[in-house]
Amino acid sequence: EDKVVQSPLSLVVHEGDTVTLNCSYEVTNFRSLLWYKQEKKAPTFLFMLTSSGIEKKSGRLSSILDKKELFSILNITATQTGDSAVYLCAVGSGGSNYKLTFGKGTLLTVNP
Amino acid sequence: ETGVTQTPRHLVMGMTNKKSLKCEQHLGHNAMYWYKQSAKKPLELMFVYSLEERVENNSVPSRFSPECPNSSHLFLHLHTLQPEDSALYLCASSQGSGQYSGNTIYFGEGSWLTVV
């Protein structure tokens, strides 16, 4: 059975701190790893990673994938209160029966 | 505006009612999905339609019945639901060639369902 495990499950930091969120996975026929940010509504897409060692960056957020060790990290530098959300990791896998498996998410709270 | 629109945004229904959730995507995608999000659980994939053909349903109870009349519209018909079915139901779409690639999956804002 495919598994996606995120850690920590929750995290409280102060504005300006840097955080690292982790996502490890065990899937058959890996296709891609995706990061989403979910506030009160639907998840919004952040990054898609398919190749090892290539950092994707968007403003203060960055992410990298290690396909050998089967994990990804999401870094957020100089955190702001608006970064408070649940961050979801999802892994796409399978051949003809493609599926997207989500982790439980990391709840990030950034205090002023 | 995500390009994926869901209605209604909130729905309260009794266990004997029949209702439907509607989803429409304006992104030109050819795969659409229904997900269920309950408290303290990961997102659960319920149904996938690729090129209007259902390709996966993950053993969802028959009280949930999907319908995909074309590549832009997706329905979830609900009947005789249970209180534990109360959750946020998310519709999503993606672009795939032939089969859904899932490279980027875009979500609607969800329909909050409460079963009383």
mmCIF file of N, CA and C in Angstrom, chain A residues 32-87:
data_model
loop_
_atom_site.group_PDB
_atom_site.id
_atom_site.type_symbol
_atom_site.label_atom_id
_atom_site.label_comp_id
_atom_site.label_asym_id
_atom_site.label_seq_id
_atom_site.Cartn_x
_atom_site.Cartn_y
_atom_site.Cartn_z
ATOM 1 N N SER A 32 5.513 11.678 -9.406
ATOM 2 C CA SER A 32 5.779 13.076 -9.046
ATOM 3 C C SER A 32 5.427 13.287 -7.587
ATOM 4 N N LEU A 33 5.986 14.352 -7.015
ATOM 5 C CA LEU A 33 5.652 14.746 -5.644
ATOM 6 C C LEU A 33 5.184 16.194 -5.688
ATOM 7 N N LEU A 34 4.086 16.452 -5.019
ATOM 8 C CA LEU A 34 3.491 17.782 -5.060
ATOM 9 C C LEU A 34 3.317 18.330 -3.654
ATOM 10 N N TRP A 35 3.517 19.616 -3.523
ATOM 11 C CA TRP A 35 3.255 20.319 -2.268
ATOM 12 C C TRP A 35 2.091 21.279 -2.480
ATOM 13 N N TYR A 36 1.182 21.293 -1.484
ATOM 14 C CA TYR A 36 0.040 22.190 -1.504
ATOM 15 C C TYR A 36 -0.015 22.951 -0.182
ATOM 16 N N LYS A 37 -0.611 24.140 -0.243
ATOM 17 C CA LYS A 37 -0.900 24.917 0.969
ATOM 18 C C LYS A 37 -2.416 24.985 1.111
ATOM 19 N N GLN A 38 -2.911 24.632 2.269
ATOM 20 C CA GLN A 38 -4.355 24.690 2.493
ATOM 21 C C GLN A 38 -4.663 25.576 3.680
ATOM 22 N N GLU A 39 -5.408 26.646 3.406
ATOM 23 C CA GLU A 39 -5.891 27.485 4.497
ATOM 24 C C GLU A 39 -7.313 27.029 4.810
ATOM 25 N N LYS A 40 -8.296 27.892 4.689
ATOM 26 C CA LYS A 40 -9.628 27.426 5.086
ATOM 27 C C LYS A 40 -10.384 26.753 3.947
ATOM 28 N N LYS A 41 -9.890 26.898 2.766
ATOM 29 C CA LYS A 41 -10.653 26.396 1.618
ATOM 30 C C LYS A 41 -9.860 25.286 0.917
ATOM 31 N N ALA A 42 -9.825 25.347 -0.377
ATOM 32 C CA ALA A 42 -9.187 24.281 -1.135
ATOM 33 C C ALA A 42 -7.670 24.432 -1.107
ATOM 34 N N PRO A 43 -6.968 23.320 -1.253
ATOM 35 C CA PRO A 43 -5.507 23.416 -1.348
ATOM 36 C C PRO A 43 -5.090 24.215 -2.574
ATOM 37 N N THR A 44 -4.037 24.992 -2.419
ATOM 38 C CA THR A 44 -3.467 25.702 -3.569
ATOM 39 C C THR A 44 -2.108 25.089 -3.879
ATOM 40 N N PHE A 45 -1.872 24.929 -5.139
ATOM 41 C CA PHE A 45 -0.671 24.247 -5.600
ATOM 42 C C PHE A 45 0.564 25.100 -5.338
ATOM 43 N N LEU A 46 1.629 24.467 -4.828
ATOM 44 C CA LEU A 46 2.897 25.164 -4.607
ATOM 45 C C LEU A 46 3.963 24.682 -5.593
ATOM 46 N N PHE A 47 4.307 23.404 -5.497
ATOM 47 C CA PHE A 47 5.388 22.877 -6.327
ATOM 48 C C PHE A 47 5.069 21.473 -6.809
ATOM 49 N N MET A 48 5.625 21.127 -7.950
ATOM 50 C CA MET A 48 5.662 19.749 -8.399
ATOM 51 C C MET A 48 7.119 19.369 -8.622
ATOM 52 N N LEU A 49 7.517 18.228 -8.098
ATOM 53 C CA LEU A 49 8.904 17.774 -8.208
ATOM 54 C C LEU A 49 8.921 16.394 -8.849
ATOM 55 N N THR A 50 9.781 16.238 -9.819
ATOM 56 C CA THR A 50 9.907 14.926 -10.453
ATOM 57 C C THR A 50 11.342 14.444 -10.489
ATOM 58 N N SER A 51 12.304 15.342 -10.381
ATOM 59 C CA SER A 51 13.711 14.970 -10.482
ATOM 60 C C SER A 51 14.434 15.238 -9.170
ATOM 61 N N SER A 52 15.368 14.366 -8.833
ATOM 62 C CA SER A 52 16.146 14.526 -7.606
ATOM 63 C C SER A 52 17.104 15.691 -7.696
ATOM 64 N N GLY A 53 17.287 16.366 -6.568
ATOM 65 C CA GLY A 53 18.371 17.330 -6.435
ATOM 66 C C GLY A 53 18.142 18.674 -7.095
ATOM 67 N N ILE A 54 17.006 18.864 -7.722
ATOM 68 C CA ILE A 54 16.752 20.156 -8.380
ATOM 69 C C ILE A 54 15.806 20.947 -7.501
ATOM 70 N N GLU A 55 16.315 22.075 -6.982
ATOM 71 C CA GLU A 55 15.505 22.869 -6.070
ATOM 72 C C GLU A 55 14.512 23.719 -6.853
ATOM 73 N N LYS A 56 13.276 23.696 -6.372
ATOM 74 C CA LYS A 56 12.274 24.590 -6.927
ATOM 75 C C LYS A 56 12.077 25.718 -5.922
ATOM 76 N N LYS A 57 11.936 26.937 -6.438
ATOM 77 C CA LYS A 57 11.892 28.090 -5.561
ATOM 78 C C LYS A 57 10.782 29.030 -5.999
ATOM 79 N N SER A 58 10.078 29.563 -4.994
ATOM 80 C CA SER A 58 9.069 30.581 -5.275
ATOM 81 C C SER A 58 9.052 31.537 -4.100
ATOM 82 N N GLY A 59 9.698 32.673 -4.270
ATOM 83 C CA GLY A 59 9.767 33.638 -3.176
ATOM 84 C C GLY A 59 10.514 33.059 -1.990
ATOM 85 N N ARG A 60 9.844 33.031 -0.855
ATOM 86 C CA ARG A 60 10.485 32.517 0.369
ATOM 87 C C ARG A 60 10.336 31.011 0.522
ATOM 88 N N LEU A 61 9.641 30.377 -0.416
ATOM 89 C CA LEU A 61 9.440 28.937 -0.344
ATOM 90 C C LEU A 61 10.363 28.226 -1.322
ATOM 91 N N SER A 62 10.864 27.089 -0.886
ATOM 92 C CA SER A 62 11.673 26.260 -1.777
ATOM 93 C C SER A 62 11.465 24.807 -1.401
ATOM 94 N N SER A 63 11.720 23.935 -2.357
ATOM 95 C CA SER A 63 11.516 22.518 -2.106
ATOM 96 C C SER A 63 12.497 21.716 -2.936
ATOM 97 N N ILE A 64 12.842 20.544 -2.430
ATOM 98 C CA ILE A 64 13.770 19.668 -3.125
ATOM 99 C C ILE A 64 13.349 18.228 -2.886
ATOM 100 N N LEU A 65 13.680 17.381 -3.835
ATOM 101 C CA LEU A 65 13.282 15.973 -3.792
ATOM 102 C C LEU A 65 14.525 15.091 -3.793
ATOM 103 N N ASP A 66 14.495 14.056 -2.990
ATOM 104 C CA ASP A 66 15.563 13.042 -2.988
ATOM 105 C C ASP A 66 14.909 11.697 -3.309
ATOM 106 N N LYS A 67 15.043 11.261 -4.557
ATOM 107 C CA LYS A 67 14.376 10.030 -4.979
ATOM 108 C C LYS A 67 15.096 8.777 -4.512
ATOM 109 N N LYS A 68 16.346 8.944 -4.079
ATOM 110 C CA LYS A 68 17.074 7.789 -3.562
ATOM 111 C C LYS A 68 16.622 7.491 -2.135
ATOM 112 N N GLU A 69 16.511 8.565 -1.333
ATOM 113 C CA GLU A 69 16.111 8.391 0.066
ATOM 114 C C GLU A 69 14.593 8.507 0.235
ATOM 115 N N LEU A 70 13.891 8.807 -0.840
ATOM 116 C CA LEU A 70 12.419 8.844 -0.859
ATOM 117 C C LEU A 70 11.846 9.894 0.087
ATOM 118 N N PHE A 71 12.320 11.116 -0.058
ATOM 119 C CA PHE A 71 11.719 12.177 0.737
ATOM 120 C C PHE A 71 11.864 13.514 0.026
ATOM 121 N N SER A 72 11.100 14.452 0.537
ATOM 122 C CA SER A 72 11.170 15.827 0.061
ATOM 123 C C SER A 72 11.070 16.756 1.259
ATOM 124 N N ILE A 73 11.660 17.936 1.141
ATOM 125 C CA ILE A 73 11.497 18.957 2.166
ATOM 126 C C ILE A 73 10.943 20.231 1.535
ATOM 127 N N LEU A 74 10.184 20.926 2.350
ATOM 128 C CA LEU A 74 9.673 22.245 1.967
ATOM 129 C C LEU A 74 10.221 23.245 2.977
ATOM 130 N N ASN A 75 10.974 24.204 2.484
ATOM 131 C CA ASN A 75 11.544 25.238 3.348
ATOM 132 C C ASN A 75 10.787 26.546 3.193
ATOM 133 N N ILE A 76 10.570 27.198 4.319
ATOM 134 C CA ILE A 76 9.990 28.544 4.286
ATOM 135 C C ILE A 76 10.897 29.442 5.115
ATOM 136 N N THR A 77 11.458 30.446 4.488
ATOM 137 C CA THR A 77 12.339 31.367 5.207
ATOM 138 C C THR A 77 11.572 32.632 5.586
ATOM 139 N N ALA A 78 12.062 33.312 6.618
ATOM 140 C CA ALA A 78 11.472 34.581 7.064
ATOM 141 C C ALA A 78 9.950 34.481 7.131
ATOM 142 N N THR A 79 9.476 33.520 7.902
ATOM 143 C CA THR A 79 8.042 33.234 7.932
ATOM 144 C C THR A 79 7.218 34.456 8.337
ATOM 145 N N GLN A 80 5.989 34.477 7.819
ATOM 146 C CA GLN A 80 5.037 35.542 8.121
ATOM 147 C C GLN A 80 3.743 34.905 8.625
ATOM 148 N N THR A 81 2.905 35.697 9.293
ATOM 149 C CA THR A 81 1.666 35.120 9.829
ATOM 150 C C THR A 81 0.791 34.557 8.706
ATOM 151 N N GLY A 82 0.902 35.119 7.516
ATOM 152 C CA GLY A 82 0.140 34.619 6.378
ATOM 153 C C GLY A 82 0.583 33.246 5.892
ATOM 154 N N ASP A 83 1.711 32.779 6.401
ATOM 155 C CA ASP A 83 2.159 31.425 6.041
ATOM 156 C C ASP A 83 1.448 30.366 6.878
ATOM 157 N N SER A 84 0.705 30.787 7.889
ATOM 158 C CA SER A 84 -0.013 29.826 8.727
ATOM 159 C C SER A 84 -1.032 29.067 7.878
ATOM 160 N N ALA A 85 -0.920 27.756 7.880
ATOM 161 C CA ALA A 85 -1.774 26.910 7.023
ATOM 162 C C ALA A 85 -1.408 25.458 7.285
ATOM 163 N N VAL A 86 -2.154 24.577 6.649
ATOM 164 C CA VAL A 86 -1.747 23.176 6.589
ATOM 165 C C VAL A 86 -1.015 22.978 5.267
ATOM 166 N N TYR A 87 0.153 22.361 5.324
ATOM 167 C CA TYR A 87 0.931 22.084 4.126
ATOM 168 C C TYR A 87 0.817 20.592 3.819
#
